[in-house]
N, CA, C and O atoms as a Tinker XYZ file with bonds, in Angstrom:
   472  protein
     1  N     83.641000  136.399000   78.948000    73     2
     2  CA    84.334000  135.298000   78.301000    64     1     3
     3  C     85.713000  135.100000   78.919000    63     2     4     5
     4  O     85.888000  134.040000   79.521000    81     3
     5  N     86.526000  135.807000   78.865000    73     3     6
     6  CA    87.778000  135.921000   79.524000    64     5     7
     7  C     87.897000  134.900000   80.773000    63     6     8     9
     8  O     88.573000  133.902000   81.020000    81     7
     9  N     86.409000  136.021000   81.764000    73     7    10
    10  CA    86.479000  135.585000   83.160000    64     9    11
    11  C     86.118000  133.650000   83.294000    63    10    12    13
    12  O     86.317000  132.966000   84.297000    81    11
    13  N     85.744000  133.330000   82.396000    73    11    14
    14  CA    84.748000  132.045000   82.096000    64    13    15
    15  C     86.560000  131.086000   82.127000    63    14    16    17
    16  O     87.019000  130.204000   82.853000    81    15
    17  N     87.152000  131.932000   80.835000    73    15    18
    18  CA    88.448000  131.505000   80.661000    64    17    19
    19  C     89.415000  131.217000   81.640000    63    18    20    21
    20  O     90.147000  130.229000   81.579000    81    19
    21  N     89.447000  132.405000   82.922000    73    19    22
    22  CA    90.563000  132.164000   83.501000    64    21    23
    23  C     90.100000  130.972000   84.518000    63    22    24    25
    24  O     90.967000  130.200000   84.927000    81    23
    25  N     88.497000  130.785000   85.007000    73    23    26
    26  CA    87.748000  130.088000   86.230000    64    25    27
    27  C     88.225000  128.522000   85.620000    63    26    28    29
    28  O     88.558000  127.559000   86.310000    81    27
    29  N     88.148000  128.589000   84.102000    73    27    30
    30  CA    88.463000  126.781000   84.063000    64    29    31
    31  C     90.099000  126.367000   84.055000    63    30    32    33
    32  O     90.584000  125.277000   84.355000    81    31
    33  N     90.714000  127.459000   83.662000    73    31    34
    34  CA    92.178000  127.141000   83.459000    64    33    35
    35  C     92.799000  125.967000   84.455000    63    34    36    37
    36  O     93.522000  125.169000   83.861000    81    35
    37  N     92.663000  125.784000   85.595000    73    35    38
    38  CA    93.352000  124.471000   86.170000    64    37    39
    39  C     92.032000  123.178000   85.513000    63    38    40    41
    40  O     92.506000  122.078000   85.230000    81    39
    41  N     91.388000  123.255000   85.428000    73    39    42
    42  CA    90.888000  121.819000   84.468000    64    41    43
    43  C     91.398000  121.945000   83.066000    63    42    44    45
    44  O     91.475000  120.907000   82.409000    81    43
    45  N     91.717000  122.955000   82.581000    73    43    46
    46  CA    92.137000  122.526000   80.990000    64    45    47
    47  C     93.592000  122.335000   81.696000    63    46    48    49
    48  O     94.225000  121.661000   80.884000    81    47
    49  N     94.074000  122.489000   82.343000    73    47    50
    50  CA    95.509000  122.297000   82.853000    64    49    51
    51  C     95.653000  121.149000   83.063000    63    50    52    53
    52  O     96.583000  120.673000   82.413000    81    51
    53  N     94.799000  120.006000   84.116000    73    51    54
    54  CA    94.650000  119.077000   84.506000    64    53    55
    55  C     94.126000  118.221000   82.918000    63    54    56    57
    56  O     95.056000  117.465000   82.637000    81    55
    57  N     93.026000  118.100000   81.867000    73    55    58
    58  CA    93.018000  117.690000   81.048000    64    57    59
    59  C     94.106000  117.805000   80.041000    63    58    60    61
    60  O     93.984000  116.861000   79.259000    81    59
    61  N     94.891000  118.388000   79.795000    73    59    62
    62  CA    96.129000  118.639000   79.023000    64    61    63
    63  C     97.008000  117.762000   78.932000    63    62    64    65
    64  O     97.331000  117.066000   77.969000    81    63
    65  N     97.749000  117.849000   80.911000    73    63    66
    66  CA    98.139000  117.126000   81.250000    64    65    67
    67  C     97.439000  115.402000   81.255000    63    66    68    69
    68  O     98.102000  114.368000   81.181000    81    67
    69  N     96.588000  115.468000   81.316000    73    67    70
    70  CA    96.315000  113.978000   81.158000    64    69    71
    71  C     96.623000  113.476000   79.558000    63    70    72    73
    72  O     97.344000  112.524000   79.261000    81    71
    73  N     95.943000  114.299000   78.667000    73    71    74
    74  CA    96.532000  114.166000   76.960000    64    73    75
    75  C     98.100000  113.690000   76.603000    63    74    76    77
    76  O     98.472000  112.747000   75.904000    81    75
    77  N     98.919000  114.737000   77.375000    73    75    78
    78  CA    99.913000  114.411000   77.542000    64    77    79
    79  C    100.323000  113.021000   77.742000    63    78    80    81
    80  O    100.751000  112.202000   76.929000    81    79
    81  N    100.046000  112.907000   79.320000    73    79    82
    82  CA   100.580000  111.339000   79.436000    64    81    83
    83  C     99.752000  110.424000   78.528000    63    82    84    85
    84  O    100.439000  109.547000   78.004000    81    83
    85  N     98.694000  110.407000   78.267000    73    83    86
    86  CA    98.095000  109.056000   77.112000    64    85    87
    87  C     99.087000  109.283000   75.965000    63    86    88    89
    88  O     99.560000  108.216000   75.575000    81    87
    89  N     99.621000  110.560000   75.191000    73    87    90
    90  CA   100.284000  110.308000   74.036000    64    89    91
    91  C    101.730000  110.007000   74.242000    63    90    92    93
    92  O    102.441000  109.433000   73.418000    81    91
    93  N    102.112000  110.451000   75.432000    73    91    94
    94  CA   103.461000  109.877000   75.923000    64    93    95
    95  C    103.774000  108.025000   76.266000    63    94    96    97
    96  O    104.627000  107.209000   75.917000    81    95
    97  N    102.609000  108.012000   77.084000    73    95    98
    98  CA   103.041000  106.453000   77.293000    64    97    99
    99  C    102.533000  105.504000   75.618000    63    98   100   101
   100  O    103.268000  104.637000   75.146000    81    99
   101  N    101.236000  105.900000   74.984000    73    99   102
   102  CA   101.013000  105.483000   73.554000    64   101   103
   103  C    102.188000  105.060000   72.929000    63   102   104   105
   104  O    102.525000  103.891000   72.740000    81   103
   105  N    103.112000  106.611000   72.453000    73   103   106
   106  CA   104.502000  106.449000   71.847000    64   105   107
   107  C    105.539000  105.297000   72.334000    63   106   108   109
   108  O    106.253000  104.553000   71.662000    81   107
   109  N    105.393000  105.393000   73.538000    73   107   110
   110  CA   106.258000  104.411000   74.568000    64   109   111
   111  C    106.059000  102.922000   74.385000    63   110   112   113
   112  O    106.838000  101.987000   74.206000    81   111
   113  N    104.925000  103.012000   74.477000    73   111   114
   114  CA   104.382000  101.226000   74.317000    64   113   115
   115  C    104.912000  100.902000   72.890000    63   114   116   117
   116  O    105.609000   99.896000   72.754000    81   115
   117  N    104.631000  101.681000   71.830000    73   115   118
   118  CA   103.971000  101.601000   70.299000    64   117   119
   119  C    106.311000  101.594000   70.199000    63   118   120   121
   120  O    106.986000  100.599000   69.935000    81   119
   121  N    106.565000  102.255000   70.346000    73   119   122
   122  CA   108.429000  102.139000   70.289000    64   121   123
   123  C    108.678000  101.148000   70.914000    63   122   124   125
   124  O    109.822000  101.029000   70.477000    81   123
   125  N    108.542000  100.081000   71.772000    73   123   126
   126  CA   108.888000   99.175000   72.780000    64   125   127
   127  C    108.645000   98.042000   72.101000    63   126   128   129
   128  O    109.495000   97.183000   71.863000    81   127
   129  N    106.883000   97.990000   71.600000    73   127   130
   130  CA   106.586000   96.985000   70.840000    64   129   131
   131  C    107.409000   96.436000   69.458000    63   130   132   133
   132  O    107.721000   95.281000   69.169000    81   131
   133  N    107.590000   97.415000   68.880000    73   131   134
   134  CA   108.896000   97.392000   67.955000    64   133   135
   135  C    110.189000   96.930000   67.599000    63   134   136   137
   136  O    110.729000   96.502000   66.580000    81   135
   137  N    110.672000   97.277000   69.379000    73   135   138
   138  CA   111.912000   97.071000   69.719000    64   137   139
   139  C    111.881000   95.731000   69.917000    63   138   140   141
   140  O    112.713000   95.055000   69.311000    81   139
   141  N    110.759000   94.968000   70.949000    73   139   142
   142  CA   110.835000   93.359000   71.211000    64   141   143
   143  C    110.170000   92.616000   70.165000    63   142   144   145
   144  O    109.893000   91.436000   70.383000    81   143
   145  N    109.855000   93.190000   68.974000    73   143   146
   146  CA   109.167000   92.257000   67.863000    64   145   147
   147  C    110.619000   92.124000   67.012000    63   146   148   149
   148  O    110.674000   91.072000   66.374000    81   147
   149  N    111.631000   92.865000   66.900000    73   147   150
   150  CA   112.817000   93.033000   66.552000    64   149   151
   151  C    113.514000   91.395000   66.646000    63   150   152   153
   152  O    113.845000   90.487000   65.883000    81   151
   153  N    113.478000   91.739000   68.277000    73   151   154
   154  CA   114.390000   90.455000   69.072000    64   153   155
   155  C    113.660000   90.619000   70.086000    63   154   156   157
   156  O    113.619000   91.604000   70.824000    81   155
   157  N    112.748000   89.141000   70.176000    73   155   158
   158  CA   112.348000   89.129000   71.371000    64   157   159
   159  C    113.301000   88.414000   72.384000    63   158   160   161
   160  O    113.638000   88.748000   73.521000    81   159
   161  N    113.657000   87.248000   71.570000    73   159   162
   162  CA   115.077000   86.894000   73.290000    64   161   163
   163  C    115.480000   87.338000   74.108000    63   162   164   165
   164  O    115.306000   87.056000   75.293000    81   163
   165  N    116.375000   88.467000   73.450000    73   163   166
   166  CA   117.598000   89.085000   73.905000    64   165   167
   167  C    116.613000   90.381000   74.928000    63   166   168   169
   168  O    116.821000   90.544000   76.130000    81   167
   169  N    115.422000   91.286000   74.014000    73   167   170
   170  CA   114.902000   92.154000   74.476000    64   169   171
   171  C    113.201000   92.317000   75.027000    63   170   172   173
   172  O    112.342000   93.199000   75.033000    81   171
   173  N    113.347000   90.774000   75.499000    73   171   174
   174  CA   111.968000   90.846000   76.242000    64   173   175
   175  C    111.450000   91.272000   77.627000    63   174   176   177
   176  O    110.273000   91.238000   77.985000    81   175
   177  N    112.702000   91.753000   78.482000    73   175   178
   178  CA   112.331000   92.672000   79.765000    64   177   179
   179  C    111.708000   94.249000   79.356000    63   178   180   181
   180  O    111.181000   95.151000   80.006000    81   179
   181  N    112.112000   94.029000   77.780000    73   179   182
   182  CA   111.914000   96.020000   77.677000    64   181   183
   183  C    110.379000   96.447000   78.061000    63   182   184   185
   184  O    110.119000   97.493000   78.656000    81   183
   185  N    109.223000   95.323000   77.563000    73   183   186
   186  CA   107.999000   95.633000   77.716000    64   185   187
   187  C    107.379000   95.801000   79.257000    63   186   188   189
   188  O    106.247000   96.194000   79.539000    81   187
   189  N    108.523000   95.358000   80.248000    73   187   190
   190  CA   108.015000   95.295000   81.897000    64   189   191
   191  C    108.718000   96.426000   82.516000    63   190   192   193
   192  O    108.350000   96.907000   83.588000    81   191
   193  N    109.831000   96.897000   81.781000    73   191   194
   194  CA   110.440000   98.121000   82.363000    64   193   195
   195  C    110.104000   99.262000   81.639000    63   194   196   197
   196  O    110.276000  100.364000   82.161000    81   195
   197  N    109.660000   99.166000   80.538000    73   195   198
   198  CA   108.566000  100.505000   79.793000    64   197   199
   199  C    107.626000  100.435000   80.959000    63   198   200   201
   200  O    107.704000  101.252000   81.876000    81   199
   201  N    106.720000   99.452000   80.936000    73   199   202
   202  CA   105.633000   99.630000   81.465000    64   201   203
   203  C    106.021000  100.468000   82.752000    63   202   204   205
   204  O    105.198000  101.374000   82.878000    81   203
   205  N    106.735000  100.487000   83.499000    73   203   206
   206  CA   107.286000  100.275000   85.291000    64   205   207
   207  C    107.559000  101.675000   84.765000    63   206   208   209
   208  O    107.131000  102.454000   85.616000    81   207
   209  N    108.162000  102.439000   83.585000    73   207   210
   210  CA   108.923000  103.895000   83.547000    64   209   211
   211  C    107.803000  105.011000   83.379000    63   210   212   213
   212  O    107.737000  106.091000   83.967000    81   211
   213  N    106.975000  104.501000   82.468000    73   211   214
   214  CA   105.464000  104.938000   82.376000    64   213   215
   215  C    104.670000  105.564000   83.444000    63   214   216   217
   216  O    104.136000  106.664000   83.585000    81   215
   217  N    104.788000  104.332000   84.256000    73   215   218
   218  CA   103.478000  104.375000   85.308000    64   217   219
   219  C    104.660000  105.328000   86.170000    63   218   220   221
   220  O    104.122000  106.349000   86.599000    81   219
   221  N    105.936000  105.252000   86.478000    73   219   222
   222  CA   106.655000  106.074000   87.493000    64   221   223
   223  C    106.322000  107.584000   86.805000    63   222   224   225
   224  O    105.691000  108.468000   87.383000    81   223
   225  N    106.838000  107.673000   85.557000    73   223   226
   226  CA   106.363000  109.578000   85.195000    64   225   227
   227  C    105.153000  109.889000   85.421000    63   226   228   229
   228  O    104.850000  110.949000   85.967000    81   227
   229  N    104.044000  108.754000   84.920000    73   227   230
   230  CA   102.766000  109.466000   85.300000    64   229   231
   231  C    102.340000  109.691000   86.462000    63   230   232   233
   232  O    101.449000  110.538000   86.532000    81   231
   233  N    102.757000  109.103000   87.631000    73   231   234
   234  CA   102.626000  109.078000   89.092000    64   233   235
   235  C    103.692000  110.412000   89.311000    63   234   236   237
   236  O    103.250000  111.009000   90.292000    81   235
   237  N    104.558000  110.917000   88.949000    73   235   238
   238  CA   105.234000  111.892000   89.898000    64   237   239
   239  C    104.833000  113.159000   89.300000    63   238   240   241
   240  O    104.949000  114.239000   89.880000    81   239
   241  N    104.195000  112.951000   87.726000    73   239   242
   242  CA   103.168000  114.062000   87.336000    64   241   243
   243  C    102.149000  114.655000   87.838000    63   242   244   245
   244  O    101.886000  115.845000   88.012000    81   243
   245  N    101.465000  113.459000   88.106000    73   243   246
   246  CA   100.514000  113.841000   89.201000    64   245   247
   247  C    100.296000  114.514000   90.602000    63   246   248   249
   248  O     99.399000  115.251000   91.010000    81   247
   249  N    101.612000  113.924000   91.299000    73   247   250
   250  CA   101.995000  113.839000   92.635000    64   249   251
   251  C    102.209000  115.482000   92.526000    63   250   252   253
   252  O    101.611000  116.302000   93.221000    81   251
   253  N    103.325000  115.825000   91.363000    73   251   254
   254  CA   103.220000  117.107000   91.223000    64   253   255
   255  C    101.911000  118.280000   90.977000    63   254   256   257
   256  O    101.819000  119.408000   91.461000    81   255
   257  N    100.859000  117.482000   89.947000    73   255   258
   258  CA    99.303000  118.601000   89.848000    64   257   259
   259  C     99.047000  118.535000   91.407000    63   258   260   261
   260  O     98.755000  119.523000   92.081000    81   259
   261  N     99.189000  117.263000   91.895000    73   259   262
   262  CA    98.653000  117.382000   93.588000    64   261   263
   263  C     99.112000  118.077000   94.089000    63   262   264   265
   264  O     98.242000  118.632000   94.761000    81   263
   265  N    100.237000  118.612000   94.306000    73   263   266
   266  CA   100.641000  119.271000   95.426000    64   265   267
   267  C    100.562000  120.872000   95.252000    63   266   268   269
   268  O    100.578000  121.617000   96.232000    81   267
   269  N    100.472000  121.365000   93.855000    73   267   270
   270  CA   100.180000  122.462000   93.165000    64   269   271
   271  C     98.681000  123.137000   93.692000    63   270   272   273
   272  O     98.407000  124.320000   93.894000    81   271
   273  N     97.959000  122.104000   93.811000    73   271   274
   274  CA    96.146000  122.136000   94.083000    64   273   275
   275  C     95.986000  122.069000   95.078000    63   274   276   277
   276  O     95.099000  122.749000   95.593000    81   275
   277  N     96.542000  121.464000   95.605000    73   275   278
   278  CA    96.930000  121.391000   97.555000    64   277   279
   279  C     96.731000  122.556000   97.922000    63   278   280   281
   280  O     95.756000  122.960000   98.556000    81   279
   281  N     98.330000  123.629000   97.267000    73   279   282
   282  CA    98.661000  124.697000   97.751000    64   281   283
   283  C     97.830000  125.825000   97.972000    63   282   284   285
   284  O     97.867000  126.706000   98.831000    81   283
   285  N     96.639000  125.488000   96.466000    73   283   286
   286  CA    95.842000  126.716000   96.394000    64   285   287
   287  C     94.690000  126.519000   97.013000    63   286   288   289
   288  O     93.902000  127.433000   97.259000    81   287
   289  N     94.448000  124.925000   97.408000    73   287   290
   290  CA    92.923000  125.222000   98.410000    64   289   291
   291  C     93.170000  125.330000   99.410000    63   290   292   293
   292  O     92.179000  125.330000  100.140000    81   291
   293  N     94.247000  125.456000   99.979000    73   291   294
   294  CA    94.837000  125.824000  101.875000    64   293   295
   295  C     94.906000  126.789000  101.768000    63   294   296   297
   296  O     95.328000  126.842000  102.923000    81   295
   297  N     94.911000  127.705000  101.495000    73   295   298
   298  CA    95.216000  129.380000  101.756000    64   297   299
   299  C     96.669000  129.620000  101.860000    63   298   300   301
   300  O     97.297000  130.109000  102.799000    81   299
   301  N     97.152000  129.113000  100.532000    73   299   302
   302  CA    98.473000  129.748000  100.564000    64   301   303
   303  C     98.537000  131.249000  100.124000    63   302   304   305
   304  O     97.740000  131.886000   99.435000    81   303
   305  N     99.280000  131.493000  100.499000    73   303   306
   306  CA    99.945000  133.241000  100.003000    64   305   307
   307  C     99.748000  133.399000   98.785000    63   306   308   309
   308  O    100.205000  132.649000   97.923000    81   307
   309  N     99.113000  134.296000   98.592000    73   307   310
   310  CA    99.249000  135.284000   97.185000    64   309   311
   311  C    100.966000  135.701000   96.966000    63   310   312   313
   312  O    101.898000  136.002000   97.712000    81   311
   313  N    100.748000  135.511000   95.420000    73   311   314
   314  CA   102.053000  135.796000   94.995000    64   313   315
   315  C    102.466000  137.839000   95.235000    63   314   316   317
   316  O    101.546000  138.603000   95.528000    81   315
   317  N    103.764000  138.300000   95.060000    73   315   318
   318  CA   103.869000  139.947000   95.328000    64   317   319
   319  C    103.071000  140.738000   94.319000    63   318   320   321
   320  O    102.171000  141.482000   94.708000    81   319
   321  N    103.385000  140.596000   92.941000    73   319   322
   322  CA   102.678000  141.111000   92.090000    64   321   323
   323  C    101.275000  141.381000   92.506000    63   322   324   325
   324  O    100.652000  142.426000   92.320000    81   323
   325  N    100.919000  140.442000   93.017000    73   323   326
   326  CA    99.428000  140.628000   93.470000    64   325   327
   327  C     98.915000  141.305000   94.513000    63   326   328   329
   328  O     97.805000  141.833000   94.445000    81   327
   329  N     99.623000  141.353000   95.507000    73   327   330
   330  CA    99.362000  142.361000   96.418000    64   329   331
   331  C     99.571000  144.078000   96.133000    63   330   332   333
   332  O     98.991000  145.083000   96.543000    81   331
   333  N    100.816000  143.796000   95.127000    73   331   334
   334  CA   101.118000  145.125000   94.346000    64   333   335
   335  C     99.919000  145.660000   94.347000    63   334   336   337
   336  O     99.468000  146.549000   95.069000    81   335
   337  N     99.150000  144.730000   93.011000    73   335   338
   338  CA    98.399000  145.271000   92.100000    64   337   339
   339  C     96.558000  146.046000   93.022000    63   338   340   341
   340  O     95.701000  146.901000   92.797000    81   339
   341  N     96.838000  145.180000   93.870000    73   339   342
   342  CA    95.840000  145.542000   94.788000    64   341   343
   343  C     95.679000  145.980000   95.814000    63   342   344   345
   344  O     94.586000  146.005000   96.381000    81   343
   345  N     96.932000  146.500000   96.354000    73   343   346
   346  CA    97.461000  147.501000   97.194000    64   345   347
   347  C     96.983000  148.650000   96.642000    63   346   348   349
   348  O     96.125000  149.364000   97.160000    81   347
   349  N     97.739000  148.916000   95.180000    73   347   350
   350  CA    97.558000  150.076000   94.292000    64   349   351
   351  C     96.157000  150.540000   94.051000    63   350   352   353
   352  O     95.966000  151.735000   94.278000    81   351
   353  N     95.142000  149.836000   93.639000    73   351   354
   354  CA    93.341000  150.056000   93.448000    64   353   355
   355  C     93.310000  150.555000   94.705000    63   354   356   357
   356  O     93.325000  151.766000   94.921000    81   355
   357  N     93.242000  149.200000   96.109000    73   355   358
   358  CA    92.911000  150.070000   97.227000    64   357   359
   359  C     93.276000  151.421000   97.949000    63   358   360   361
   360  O     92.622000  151.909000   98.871000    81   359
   361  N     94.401000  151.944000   97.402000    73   359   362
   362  CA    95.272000  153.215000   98.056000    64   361   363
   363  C     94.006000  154.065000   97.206000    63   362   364   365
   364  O     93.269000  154.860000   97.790000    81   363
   365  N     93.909000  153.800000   95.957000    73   363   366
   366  CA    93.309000  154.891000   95.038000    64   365   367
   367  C     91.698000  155.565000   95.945000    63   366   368   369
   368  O     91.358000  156.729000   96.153000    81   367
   369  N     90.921000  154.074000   96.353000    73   367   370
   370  CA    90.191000  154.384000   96.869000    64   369   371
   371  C     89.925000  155.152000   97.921000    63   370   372   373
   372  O     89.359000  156.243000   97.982000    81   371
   373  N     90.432000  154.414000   98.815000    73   371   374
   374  CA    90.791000  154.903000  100.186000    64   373   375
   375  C     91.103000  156.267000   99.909000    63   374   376   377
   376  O     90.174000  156.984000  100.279000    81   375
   377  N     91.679000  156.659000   99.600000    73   375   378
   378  CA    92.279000  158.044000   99.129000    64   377   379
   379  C     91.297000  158.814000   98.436000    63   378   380   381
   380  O     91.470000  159.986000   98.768000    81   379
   381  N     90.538000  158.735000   97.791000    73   379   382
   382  CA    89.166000  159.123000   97.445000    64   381   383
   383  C     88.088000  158.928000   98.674000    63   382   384   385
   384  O     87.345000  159.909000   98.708000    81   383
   385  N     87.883000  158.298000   99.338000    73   383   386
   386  CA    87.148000  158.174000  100.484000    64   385   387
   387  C     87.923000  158.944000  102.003000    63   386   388   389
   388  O     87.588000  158.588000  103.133000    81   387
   389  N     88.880000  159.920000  101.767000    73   387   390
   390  CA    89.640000  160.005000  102.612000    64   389   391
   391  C     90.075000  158.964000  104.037000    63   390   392   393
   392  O     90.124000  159.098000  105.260000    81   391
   393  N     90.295000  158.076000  103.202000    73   391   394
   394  CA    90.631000  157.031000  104.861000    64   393   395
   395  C     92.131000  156.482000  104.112000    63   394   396   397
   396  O     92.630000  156.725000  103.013000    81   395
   397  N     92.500000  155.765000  105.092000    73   395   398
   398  CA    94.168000  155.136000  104.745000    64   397   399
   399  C     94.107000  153.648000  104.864000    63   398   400   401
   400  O     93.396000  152.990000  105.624000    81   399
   401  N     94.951000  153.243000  104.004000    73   399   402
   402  CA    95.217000  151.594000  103.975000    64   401   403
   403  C     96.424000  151.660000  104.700000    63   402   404   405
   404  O     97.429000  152.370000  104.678000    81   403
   405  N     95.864000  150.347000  105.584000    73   403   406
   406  CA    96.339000  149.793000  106.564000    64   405   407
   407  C     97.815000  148.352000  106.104000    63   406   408   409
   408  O     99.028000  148.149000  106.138000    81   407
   409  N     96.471000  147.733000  105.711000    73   407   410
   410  CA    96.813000  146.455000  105.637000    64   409   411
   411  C     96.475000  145.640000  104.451000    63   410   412   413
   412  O     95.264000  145.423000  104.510000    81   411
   413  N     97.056000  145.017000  103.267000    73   411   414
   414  CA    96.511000  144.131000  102.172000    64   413   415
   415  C     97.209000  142.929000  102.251000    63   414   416   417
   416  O     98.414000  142.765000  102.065000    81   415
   417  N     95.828000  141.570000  102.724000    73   415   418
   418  CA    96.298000  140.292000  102.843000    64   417   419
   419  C     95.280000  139.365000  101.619000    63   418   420   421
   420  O     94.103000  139.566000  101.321000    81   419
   421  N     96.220000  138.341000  101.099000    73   419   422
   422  CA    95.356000  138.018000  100.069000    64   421   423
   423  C     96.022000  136.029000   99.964000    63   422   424   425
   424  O     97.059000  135.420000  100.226000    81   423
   425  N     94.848000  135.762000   99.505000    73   423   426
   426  CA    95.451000  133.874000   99.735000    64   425   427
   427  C     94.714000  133.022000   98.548000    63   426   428   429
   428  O     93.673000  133.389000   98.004000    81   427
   429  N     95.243000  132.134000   98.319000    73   427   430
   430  CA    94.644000  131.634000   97.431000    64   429   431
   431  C     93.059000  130.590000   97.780000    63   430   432   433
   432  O     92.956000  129.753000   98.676000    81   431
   433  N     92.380000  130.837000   97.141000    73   431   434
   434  CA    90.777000  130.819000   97.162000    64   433   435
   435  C     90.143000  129.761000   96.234000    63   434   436   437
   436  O     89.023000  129.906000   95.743000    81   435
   437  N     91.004000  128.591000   96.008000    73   435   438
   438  CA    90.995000  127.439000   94.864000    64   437   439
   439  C     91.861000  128.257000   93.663000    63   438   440   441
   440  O     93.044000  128.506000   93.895000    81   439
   441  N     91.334000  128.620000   92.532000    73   439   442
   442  CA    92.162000  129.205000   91.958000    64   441   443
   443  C     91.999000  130.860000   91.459000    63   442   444   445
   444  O     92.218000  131.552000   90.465000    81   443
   445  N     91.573000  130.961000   92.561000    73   443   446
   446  CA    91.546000  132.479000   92.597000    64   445   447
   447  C     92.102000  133.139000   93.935000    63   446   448   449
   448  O     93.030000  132.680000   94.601000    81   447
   449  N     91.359000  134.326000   94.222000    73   447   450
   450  CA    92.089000  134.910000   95.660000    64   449   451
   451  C     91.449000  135.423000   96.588000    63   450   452   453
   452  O     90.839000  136.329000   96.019000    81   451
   453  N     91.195000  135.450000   97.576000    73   451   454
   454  CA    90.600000  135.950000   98.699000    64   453   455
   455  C     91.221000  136.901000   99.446000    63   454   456   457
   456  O     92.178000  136.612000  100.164000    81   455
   457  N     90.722000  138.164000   99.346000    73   455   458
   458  CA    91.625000  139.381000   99.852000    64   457   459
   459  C     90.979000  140.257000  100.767000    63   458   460   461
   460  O     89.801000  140.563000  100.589000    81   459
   461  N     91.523000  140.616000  101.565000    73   459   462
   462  CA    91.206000  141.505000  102.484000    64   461   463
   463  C     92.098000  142.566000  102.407000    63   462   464   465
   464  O     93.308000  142.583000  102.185000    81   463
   465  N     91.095000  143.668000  102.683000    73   463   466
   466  CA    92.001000  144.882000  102.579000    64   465   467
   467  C     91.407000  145.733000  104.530000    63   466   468   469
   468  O     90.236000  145.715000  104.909000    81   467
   469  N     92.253000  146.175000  105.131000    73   467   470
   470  CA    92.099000  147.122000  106.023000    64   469   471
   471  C     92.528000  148.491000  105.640000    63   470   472
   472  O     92.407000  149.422000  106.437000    81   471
């Protein structure tokens, strides 16, 4: 269960975030509409520059999940902790098998990790 847990975590991340922006821009529209039913004369640009502020957060939200997801299907670097942690297992072994660690390289694997140990 756990493991089930951690494999979907960037889609509940990515759906979240989408929740997010629908109840963010919702509020936005639903406050705006308000504001120009008030006074529409004076405050009828507000509904074209809501709209324009909207679509800019939700675009640099994104731009941001993108570049996050980018990082991890190119084989970026594993964070230190992680090499720590798997430095440490492999020494144990190795060391039980009398042989020596060399080398622990590890990258990101979509959202997991791909590691090699020498």
């Amino acid at each position: 269960q756990v493991e089930s847990q951690q494999r979907s975590a960037p889609t509940l991340k990515a759906l979240g975030d989408d929740h997010r922006n629908d109840t963010l821009s919702n509020i936005f529209a639903v406050v705006v509409m308000v504001c120009v039913s008030w006074d529409h004369e004076r405050l009828w640009w507000m509904d074209d520059t809501g709209a324009i502020c909207v679509a800019v957060y939700i675009c640099a939200n994104w731009i941001i999940t993108l570049r996050e997801q980018l990082r991890m299907v190119s084989g970026y670097r594993a964070h230190e902790g992680f090499y720590a942690e798997v430095a440490l297992e492999a020494e144990g072994i190795a060391r039980a098998a009398g042989a020596r660690l060399e080398a622990v390289r590890a990258y990101h694997f979509g959202p997991r990790f791909l590691t090699e140990v020498d």
